[in-house]
XYZ file of C-alpha atoms in Angstrom:
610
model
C -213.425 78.169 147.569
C -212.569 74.409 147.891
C -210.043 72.482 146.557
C -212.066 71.191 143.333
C -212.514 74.831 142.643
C -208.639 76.493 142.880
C -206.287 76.007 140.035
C -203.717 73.614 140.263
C -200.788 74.673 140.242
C -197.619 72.706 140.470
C -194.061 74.113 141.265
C -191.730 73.352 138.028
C -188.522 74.449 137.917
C -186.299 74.038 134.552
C -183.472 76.500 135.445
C -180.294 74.863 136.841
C -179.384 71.230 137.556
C -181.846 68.338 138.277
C -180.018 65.562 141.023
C -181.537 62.594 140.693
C -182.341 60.602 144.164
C -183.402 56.712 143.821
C -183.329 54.290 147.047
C -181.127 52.311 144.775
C -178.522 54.891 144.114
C -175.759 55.738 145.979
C -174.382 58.758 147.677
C -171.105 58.430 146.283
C -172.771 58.879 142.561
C -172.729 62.076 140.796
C -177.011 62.440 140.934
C -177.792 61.877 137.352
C -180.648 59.617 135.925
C -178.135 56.833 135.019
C -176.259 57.149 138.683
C -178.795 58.666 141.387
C -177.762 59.859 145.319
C -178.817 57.327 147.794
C -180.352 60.039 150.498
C -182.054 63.510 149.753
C -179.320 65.132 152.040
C -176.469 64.089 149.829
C -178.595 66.173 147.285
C -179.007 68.900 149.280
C -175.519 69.337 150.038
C -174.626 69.632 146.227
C -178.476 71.511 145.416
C -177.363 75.585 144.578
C -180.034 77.968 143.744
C -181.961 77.215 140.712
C -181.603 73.533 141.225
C -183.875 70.738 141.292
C -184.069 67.545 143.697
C -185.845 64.809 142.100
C -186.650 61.944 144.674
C -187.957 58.399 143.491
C -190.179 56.277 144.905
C -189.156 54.652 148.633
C -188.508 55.326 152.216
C -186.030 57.725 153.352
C -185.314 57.395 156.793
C -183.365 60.753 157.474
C -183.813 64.119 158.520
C -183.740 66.772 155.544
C -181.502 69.515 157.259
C -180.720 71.744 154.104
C -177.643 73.942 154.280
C -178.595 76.382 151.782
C -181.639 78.137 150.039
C -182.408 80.135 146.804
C -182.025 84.125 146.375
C -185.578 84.689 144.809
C -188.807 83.041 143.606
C -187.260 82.658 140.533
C -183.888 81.137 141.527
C -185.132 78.547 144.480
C -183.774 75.012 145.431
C -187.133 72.354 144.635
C -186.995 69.342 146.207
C -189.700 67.277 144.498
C -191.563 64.421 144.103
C -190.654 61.999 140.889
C -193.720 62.316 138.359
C -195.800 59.774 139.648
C -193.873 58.469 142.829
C -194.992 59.349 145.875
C -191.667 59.240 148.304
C -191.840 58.709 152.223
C -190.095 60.911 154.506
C -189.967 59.484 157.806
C -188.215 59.924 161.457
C -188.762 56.966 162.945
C -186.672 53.545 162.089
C -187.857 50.148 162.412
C -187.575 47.783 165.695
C -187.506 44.064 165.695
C -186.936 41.400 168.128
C -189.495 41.471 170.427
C -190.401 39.443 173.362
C -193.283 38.767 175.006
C -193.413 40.120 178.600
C -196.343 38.958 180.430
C -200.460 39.674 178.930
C -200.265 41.418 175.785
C -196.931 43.256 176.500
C -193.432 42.969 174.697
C -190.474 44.573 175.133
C -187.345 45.853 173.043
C -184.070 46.893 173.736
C -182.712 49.588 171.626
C -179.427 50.387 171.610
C -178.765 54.383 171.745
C -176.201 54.410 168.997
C -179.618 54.345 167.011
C -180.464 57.981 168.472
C -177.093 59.803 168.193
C -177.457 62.338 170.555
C -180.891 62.872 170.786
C -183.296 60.128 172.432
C -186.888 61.164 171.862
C -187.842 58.740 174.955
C -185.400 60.912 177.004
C -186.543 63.707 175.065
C -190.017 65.144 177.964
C -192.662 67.744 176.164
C -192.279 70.804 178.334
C -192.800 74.880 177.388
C -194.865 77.781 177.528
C -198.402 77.798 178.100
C -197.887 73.795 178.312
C -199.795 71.726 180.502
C -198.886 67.660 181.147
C -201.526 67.503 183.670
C -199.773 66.445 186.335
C -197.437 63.878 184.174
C -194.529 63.300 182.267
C -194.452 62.927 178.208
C -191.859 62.387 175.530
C -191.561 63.297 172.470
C -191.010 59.317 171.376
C -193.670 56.972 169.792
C -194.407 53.392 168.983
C -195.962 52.728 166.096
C -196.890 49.145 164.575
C -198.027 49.233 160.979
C -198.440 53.220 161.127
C -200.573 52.956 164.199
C -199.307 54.778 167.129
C -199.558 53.480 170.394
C -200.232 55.788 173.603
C -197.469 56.784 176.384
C -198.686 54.940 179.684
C -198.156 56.379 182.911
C -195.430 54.151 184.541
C -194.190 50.564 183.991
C -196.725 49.215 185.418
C -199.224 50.695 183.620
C -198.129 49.164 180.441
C -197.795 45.665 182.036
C -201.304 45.414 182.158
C -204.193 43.924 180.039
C -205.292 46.115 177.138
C -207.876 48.731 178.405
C -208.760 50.731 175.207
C -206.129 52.291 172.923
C -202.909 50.072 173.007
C -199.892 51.419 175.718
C -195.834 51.933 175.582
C -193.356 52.991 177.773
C -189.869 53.306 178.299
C -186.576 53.035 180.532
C -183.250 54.775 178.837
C -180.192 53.710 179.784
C -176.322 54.482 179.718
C -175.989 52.029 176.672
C -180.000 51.036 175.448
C -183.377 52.222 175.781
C -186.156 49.588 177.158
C -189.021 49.770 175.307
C -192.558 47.980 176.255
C -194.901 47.948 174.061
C -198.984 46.665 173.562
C -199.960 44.516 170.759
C -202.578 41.986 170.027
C -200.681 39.672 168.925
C -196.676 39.084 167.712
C -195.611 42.619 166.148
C -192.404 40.964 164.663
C -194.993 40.100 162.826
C -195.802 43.316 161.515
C -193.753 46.795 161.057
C -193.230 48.432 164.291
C -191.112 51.590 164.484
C -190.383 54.350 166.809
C -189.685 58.199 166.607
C -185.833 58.573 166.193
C -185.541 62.145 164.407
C -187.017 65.652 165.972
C -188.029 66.683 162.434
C -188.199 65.175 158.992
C -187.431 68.797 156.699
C -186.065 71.166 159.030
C -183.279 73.373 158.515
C -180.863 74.286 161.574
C -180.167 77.475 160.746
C -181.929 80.524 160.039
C -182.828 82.251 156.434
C -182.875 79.067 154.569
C -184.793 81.136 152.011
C -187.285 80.225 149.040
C -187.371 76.512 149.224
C -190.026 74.328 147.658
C -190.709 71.075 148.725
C -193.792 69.310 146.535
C -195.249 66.162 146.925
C -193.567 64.208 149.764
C -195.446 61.640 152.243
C -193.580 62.556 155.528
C -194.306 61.079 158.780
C -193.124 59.802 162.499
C -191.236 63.124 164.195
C -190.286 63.425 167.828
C -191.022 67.362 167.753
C -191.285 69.445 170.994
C -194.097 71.581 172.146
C -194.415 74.592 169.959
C -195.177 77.793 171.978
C -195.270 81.121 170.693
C -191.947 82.513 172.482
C -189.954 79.408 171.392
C -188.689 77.555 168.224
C -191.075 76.222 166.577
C -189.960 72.990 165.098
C -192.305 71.193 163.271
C -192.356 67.743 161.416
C -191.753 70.360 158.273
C -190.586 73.840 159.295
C -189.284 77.060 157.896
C -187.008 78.114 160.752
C -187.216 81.896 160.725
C -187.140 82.337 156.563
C -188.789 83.516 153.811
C -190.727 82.081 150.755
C -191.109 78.635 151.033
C -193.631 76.763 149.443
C -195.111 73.525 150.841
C -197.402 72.222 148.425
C -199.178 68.830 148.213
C -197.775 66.983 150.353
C -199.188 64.266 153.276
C -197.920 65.493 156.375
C -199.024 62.934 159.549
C -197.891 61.517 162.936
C -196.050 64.329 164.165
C -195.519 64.235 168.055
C -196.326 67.456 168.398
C -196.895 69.811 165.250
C -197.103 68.905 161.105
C -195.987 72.352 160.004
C -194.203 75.100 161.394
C -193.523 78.859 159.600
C -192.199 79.939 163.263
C -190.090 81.680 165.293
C -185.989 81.577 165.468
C -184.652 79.960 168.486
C -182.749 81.575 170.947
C -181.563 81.532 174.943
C -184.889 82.674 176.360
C -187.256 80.178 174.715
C -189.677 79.083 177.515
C -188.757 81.979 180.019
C -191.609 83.726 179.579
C -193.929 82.535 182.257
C -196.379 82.205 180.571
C -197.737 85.767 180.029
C -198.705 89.110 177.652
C -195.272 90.615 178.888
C -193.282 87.851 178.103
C -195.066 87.617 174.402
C -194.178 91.411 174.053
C -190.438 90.936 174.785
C -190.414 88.057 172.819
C -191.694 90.165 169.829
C -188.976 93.105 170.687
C -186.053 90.324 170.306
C -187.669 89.373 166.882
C -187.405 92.477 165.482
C -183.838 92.615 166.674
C -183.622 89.474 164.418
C -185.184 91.039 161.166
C -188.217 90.476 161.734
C -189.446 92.104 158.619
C -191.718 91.621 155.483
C -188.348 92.065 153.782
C -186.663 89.205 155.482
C -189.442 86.868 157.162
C -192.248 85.094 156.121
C -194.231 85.573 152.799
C -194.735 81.698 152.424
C -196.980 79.717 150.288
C -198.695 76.227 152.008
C -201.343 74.595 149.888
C -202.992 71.566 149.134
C -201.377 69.475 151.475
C -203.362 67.213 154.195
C -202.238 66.943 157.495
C -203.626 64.887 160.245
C -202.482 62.809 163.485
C -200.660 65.449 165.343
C -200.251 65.857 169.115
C -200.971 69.730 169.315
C -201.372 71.468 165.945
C -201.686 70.575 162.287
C -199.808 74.133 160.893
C -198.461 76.591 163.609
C -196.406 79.873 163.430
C -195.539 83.068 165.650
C -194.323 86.379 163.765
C -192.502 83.766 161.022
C -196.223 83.036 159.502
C -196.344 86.673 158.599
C -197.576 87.741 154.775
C -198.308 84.162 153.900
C -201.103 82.188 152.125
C -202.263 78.865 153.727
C -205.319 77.457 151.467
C -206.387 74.590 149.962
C -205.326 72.457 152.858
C -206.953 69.632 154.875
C -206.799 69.347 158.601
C -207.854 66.545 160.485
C -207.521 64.592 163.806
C -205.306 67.045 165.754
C -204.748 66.649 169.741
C -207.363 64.116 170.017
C -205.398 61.470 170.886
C -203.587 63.345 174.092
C -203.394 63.620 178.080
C -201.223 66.456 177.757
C -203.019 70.230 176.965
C -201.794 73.679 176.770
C -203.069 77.177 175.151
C -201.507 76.293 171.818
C -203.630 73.672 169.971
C -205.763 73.276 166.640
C -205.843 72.451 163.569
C -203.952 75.885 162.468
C -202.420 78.207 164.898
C -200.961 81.794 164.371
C -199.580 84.530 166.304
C -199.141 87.699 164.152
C -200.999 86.293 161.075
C -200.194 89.737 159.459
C -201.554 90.402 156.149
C -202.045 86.382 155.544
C -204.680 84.765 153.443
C -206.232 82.045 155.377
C -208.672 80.212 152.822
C -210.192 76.809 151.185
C -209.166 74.594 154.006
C -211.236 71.799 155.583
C -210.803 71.639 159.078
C -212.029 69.209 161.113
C -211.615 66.887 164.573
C -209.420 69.142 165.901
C -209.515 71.125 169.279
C -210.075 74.412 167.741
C -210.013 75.205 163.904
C -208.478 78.081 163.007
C -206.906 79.863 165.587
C -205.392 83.835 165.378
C -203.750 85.009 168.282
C -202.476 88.838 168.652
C -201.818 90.962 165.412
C -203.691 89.499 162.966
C -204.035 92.833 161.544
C -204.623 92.299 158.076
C -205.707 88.560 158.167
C -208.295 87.187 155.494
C -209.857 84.274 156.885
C -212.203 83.203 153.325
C -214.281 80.053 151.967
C -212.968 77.619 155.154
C -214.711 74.665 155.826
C -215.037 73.506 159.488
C -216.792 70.972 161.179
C -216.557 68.494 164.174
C -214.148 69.996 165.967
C -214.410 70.004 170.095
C -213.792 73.838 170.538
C -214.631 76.822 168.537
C -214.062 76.689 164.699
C -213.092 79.915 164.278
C -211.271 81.514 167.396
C -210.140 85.706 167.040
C -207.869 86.567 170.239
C -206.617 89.263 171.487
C -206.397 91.596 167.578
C -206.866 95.059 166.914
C -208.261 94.211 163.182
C -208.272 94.984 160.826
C -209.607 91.192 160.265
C -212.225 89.736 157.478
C -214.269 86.222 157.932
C -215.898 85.651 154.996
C -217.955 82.835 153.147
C -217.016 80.583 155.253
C -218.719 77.195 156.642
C -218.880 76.621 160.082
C -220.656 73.347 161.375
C -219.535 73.003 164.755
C -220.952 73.102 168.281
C -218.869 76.059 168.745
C -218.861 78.285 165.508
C -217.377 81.833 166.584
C -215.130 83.222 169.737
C -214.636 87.032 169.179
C -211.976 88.351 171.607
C -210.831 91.104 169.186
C -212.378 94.111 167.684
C -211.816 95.649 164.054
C -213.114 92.426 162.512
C -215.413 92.012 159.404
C -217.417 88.956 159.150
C -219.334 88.678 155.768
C -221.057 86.102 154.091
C -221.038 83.418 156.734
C -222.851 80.079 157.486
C -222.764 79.241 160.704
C -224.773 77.151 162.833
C -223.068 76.976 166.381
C -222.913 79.284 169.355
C -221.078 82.419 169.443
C -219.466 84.243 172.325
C -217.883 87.636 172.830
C -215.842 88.922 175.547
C -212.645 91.427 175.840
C -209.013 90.815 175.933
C -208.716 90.930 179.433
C -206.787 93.530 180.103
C -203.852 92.513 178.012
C -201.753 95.237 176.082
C -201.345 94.232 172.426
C -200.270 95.804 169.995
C -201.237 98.004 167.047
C -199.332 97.725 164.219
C -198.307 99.558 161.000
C -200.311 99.154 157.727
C -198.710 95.955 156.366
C -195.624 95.797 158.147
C -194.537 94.175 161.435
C -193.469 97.577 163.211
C -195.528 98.388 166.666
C -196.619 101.331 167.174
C -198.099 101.217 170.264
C -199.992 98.912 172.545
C -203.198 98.743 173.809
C -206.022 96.232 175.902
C -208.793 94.549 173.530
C -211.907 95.630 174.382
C -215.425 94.457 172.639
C -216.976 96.180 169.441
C -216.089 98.312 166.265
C -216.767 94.709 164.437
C -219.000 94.787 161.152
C -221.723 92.244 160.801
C -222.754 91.826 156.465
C -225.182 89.693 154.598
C -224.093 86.359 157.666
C -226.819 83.205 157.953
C -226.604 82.905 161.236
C -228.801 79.263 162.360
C -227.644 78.530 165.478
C -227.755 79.500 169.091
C -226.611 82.861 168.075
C -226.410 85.478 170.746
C -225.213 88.963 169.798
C -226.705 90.736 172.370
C -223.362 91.207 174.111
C -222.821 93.714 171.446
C -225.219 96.330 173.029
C -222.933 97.245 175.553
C -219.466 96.953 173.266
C -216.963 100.207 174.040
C -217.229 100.893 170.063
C -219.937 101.309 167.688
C -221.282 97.708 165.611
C -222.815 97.701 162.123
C -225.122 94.513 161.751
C -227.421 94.359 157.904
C -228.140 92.144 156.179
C -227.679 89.255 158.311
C -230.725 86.471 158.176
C -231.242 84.533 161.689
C -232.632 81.385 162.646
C -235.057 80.542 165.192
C -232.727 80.472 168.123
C -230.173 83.200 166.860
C -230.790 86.830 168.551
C -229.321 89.695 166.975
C -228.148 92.785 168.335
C -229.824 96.244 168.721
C -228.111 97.921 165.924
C -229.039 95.525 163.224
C -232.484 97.598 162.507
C -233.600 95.313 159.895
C -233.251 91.754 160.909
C -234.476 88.732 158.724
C -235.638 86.323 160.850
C -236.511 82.015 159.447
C -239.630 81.702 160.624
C -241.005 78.493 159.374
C -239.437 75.249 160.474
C -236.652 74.460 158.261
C -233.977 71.350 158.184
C -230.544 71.993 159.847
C -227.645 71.656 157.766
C -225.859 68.343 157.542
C -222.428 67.474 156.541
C -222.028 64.057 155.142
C -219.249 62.496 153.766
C -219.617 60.297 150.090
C -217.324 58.500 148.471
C -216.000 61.416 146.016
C -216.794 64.054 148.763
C -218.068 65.748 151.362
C -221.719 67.217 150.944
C -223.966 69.537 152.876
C -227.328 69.213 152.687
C -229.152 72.619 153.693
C -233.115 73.040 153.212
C -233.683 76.519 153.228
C -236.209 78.406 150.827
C -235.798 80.198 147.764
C -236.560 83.742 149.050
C -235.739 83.150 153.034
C -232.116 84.922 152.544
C -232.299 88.061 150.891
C -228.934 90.109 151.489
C -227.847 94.083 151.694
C -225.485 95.474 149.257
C -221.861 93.865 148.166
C -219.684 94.462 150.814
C -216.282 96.342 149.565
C -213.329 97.986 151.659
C -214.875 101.624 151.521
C -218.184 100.158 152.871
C -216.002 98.615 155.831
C -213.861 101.935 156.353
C -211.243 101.660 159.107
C -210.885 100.521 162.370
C -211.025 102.997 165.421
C -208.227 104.407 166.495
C -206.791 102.914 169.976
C -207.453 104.524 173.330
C -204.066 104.473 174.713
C -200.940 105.786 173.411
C -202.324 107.116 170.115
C -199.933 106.365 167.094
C -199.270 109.169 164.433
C -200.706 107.551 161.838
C -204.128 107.074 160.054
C -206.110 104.042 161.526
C -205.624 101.249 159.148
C -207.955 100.536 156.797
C -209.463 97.133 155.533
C -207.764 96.722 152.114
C -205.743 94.392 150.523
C -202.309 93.594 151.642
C -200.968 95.648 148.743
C -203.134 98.631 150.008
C -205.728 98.547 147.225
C -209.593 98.540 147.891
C -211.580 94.941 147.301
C -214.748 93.905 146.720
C -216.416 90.992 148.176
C -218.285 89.692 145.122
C -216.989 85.760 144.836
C -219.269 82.917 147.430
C -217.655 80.245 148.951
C -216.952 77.829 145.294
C -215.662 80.960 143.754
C -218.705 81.623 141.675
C -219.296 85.478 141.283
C -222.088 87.169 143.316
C -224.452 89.414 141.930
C -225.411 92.582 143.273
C -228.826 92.098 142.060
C -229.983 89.091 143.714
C -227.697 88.818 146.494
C -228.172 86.021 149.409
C -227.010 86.083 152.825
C -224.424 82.938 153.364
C -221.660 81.331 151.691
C -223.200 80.765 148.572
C -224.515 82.664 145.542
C -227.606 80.655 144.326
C -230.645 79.540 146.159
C -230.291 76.830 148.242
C -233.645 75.303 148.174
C -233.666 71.638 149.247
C -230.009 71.601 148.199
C -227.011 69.309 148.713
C -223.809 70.627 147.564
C -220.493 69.269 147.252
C -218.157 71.296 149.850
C -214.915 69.491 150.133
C -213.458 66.298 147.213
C -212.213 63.358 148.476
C -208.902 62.688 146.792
């Protein structure tokens, strides 16, 4: 499904109060149309449950902390855009007086009354499973006319001629912060600013429950690395909560990540060393904070694009759980770094439990979607990715049960299974493939739609189910002969380079030369062209949960409990019988792919532009 296909739906809220914000008001004002709060905190300090926070066009240079939530999807603070204003949420404020220092360089003193007590160029990137290859980095930026310009190695470094992407860097001091900068030409000029804020919408404590917060432009956040077994703050963030809903918004130039549904904070972030044990513990003190369907997670993001961000565009460990991410676009994440790790792409998720991952574009990030240990439950549907430097689709370390289905996947790198219990259906994808185990690492098995453990176990390769997949590139799924648990492969048609495993006793192979599918971008959308005959992709039956059964029961440490079953998050059975735009399959003329109707000589529209 795309974005031109889903209904739009847009959070209203008539219950309760409406405060009025206006970057003419005042926060001395009561928050009424006639006398409107200056700042969207002074609303949120009066906001109560079943309130609304209206915000006017403008920039708002602050840092949303809000003290309090709602009680229930039908009683939660909004914080909204104005019908047809588009307000700016940003972190950064603006420098002037610049002076030219020798070449193309200027500099800038700051003085640190501007950062309170937190200095973003004093502020290094550090973590778990963080990597600065062999160098320093803060969480600040320089920015002239929304253009960001790169950290450079030392003083000297910066002094220099331009060589490529413009440089900054920084001295702090007891009383101001240096700041040299690269510009061609005189940036008082212009609008330069710098990160000031960690965050732009974060609250500081935990259960700030059942929030919306619709149609903001927020930008410029100093955020810190974002590792599983720390807090994850994000330029928007949930903090440890339930029921949000983040809904069209722009989300860009985050230092590190756009959107966080993540983990509480507490004295052992970054102590785990960077290892399975220290993930495991980390999951044993969540549960001693609630971690619970009850309590955590179950939020909504959708339709919001997010782009420009330093290691992830939407990340989340155990505080993602039971939560629906679609409609989103993804672009232009960790391309523009030195610094690396294990935790970047354009969306990231450890215990994606029972979440519904579908009609997102993802592209020009470092990997695309991204589920990392106890996915079990995950729907991964009608995604389209493209362009992006790793694998699109990336499955490590899960027990399953996990579905892929009708999605598009365009990139060199289309598939890396390091999971088992996974269902992938209805597919397009014309990159490589690789399978391997989990290493040796124990991970746990969960119960059915809950976050409980009930025991752990390594990943090893197989019990994955193979339907009705068009499979064009250099496909290898031979590695599936020797998997430690039975694979079911029909219905799958394969290109010339693609070589299916043993057990798929009826393979349909594309013989005749045929046109690889291109992606191009038009000026209302994005459009593949695929030439592919008429009757080249016949398909096996509709796929449905009691054709998928359940996933095999672990090795080690049996649990007392039936193997869980693929079915939908409220435990009923489904049937996969909608293609990737949402148009119903049918059962009598079924075609292998993303798509329900022939695609001969075809160019679709897959993505709008807005």
């Amino acid at each position: 499904m795309t974005a031109d296909s889903q209904l739009i739906e847009t959070t209203i809220q008539t219950a309760g109060r409406v405060f009025q914000v206006s970057i003419e008001g005042d926060d001395t004002h009561p928050g009424t149309a006639d006398a409107p709060l200056r700042t969207i905190s002074a609303a949120a300090e009066l906001a109560q449950p079943g309130d609304t926070i209206e915000v006017g066009a403008g920039v708002y240079r602050e840092r949303v902390d809000p003290p309090r939530g709602g009680t229930g999807d039908d009683d939660r603070i909004v914080y909204r855009a104005a019908q047809g204003a588009r307000p700016v949420i940003t972190g950064s404020e603006v420098v002037t007086g610049w002076t030219q220092e020798q070449n193309s360089t200027w500099k800038a003193a700051i003085p640190n009354n501007v950062f309170g007590d937190f200095n973003p160029f004093a502020d290094e990137i550090k973590g778990d499973w963080y990597n600065g290859r062999g160098r320093t980095f803060h969480t600040a930026r320089v920015y002239l006319d929304g253009e960001p310009r790169v950290e450079a190695r030392d003083k000297e470094e910066v002094l220099e001629p331009i060589k490529g992407r413009p440089l900054w860097f920084a001295e702090v001091g007891d009383e101001e912060t240096i700041v040299w900068a690269q510009f061609e030409g005189d940036p008082n000029q212009g609008l330069v600013e710098v990160n000031v804020r960690q965050s732009v919408f974060y609250p500081s404590r935990n259960h700030i429950d059942y929030l919306t917060v619709s149609g903001f432009e927020m930008r410029h956040a100093a955020t810190p690395w974002a590792p599983p077994t720390a807090e994850q703050i994000g330029l928007i963030g949930t903090n440890w909560s339930k029921g949000w809903i983040i809904e069209d918004n722009r989300i860009s130039h985050s230092r590190c990540v756009g959107i966080t549904l993540g983990k509480h904070g507490d004295e052992f972030d970054n102590m785990s060393a960077n290892t399975a044990e220290g993930y495991v513990v980390t999951i044993e003190r969540a549960h001693d904070r609630g971690w619970s369907k009850e309590t955590i997670g179950s939020h909504v993001v959708r339709r919001n694009h997010v782009s420009y961000c330093g290691q992830a565009g939407i990340v989340g460990s155990m505080g993602c759980a039971f939560s629906t991410v679609t409609g989103n676009e993804i672009h232009d994440i960790h391309l523009m770094e030195h610094f690396s790790g294990a935790e970047e792409g354009g969306i990231k998720f450890h215990a994606a439990i029972d979440m519904e991952i579908s009609g997102n574009h993802v592209y020009r990030t470092r990997r695309g979607i991204w589920l990392d240990w106890m996915a079990q439950g995950a729907s991964v549907t009608g995604n389209l990715l493209h362009d992006n430097v790793s694998e699109d689709i990336y499955l490590e370390v899960n027990h399953g049960p996990h579905l892929v289905a009708s999605n598009i996947l365009l990139s060199h790198r289309g598939l890396k299974v390091e999971s088992t219990g996974g269902a992938f259906v209805h597919n397009l994808v014309t990159g490589m493939m690789s399978q391997s185990g989990g290493h040796g690492r124990q991970t746990p098995y969960l119960e059915p739609h809950g976050t409980e453990v009930t025991c752990l176990g390594p990943v090893h390769i197989g019990d994955d189910r193979w339907y009705n997949n068009l499979l064009l590139g250099p496909i290898d799924m031979q590695p599936y002969d020797w998997a430690s648990a039975p694979v079911v492969s029909e219905g799958n048609v394969y290109g010339a380079l693609a070589i299916p495993p043993t057990c798929d006793k009826t393979p349909h192979y594309i013989t005749q030369a045929f046109a690889t599918p291109v992606l191009v971008r038009e000026v209302d959308g994005w459009y593949l062209a695929i030439d592919l005959p008429a009757d080249a992709a016949p398909a096996a039956d509709l796929v449905t949960s009691e054709r998928l059964g359940a996933i095999q029961q672990p090795r080690f440490g049996r649990p007392a409990m039936p193997a869980p079953a693929f079915e939908a998050p409220n435990g009923t059975s489904f049937t996969i019988d909608t293609d990737y735009f949402g148009k119903g399959r049918s059962a009598d003329s079924l075609r292998a792919g993303p798509f329900s109707d022939p695609m001969e000589t075809t160019k679709l529209k897959v993505w709008p532009v807005d």
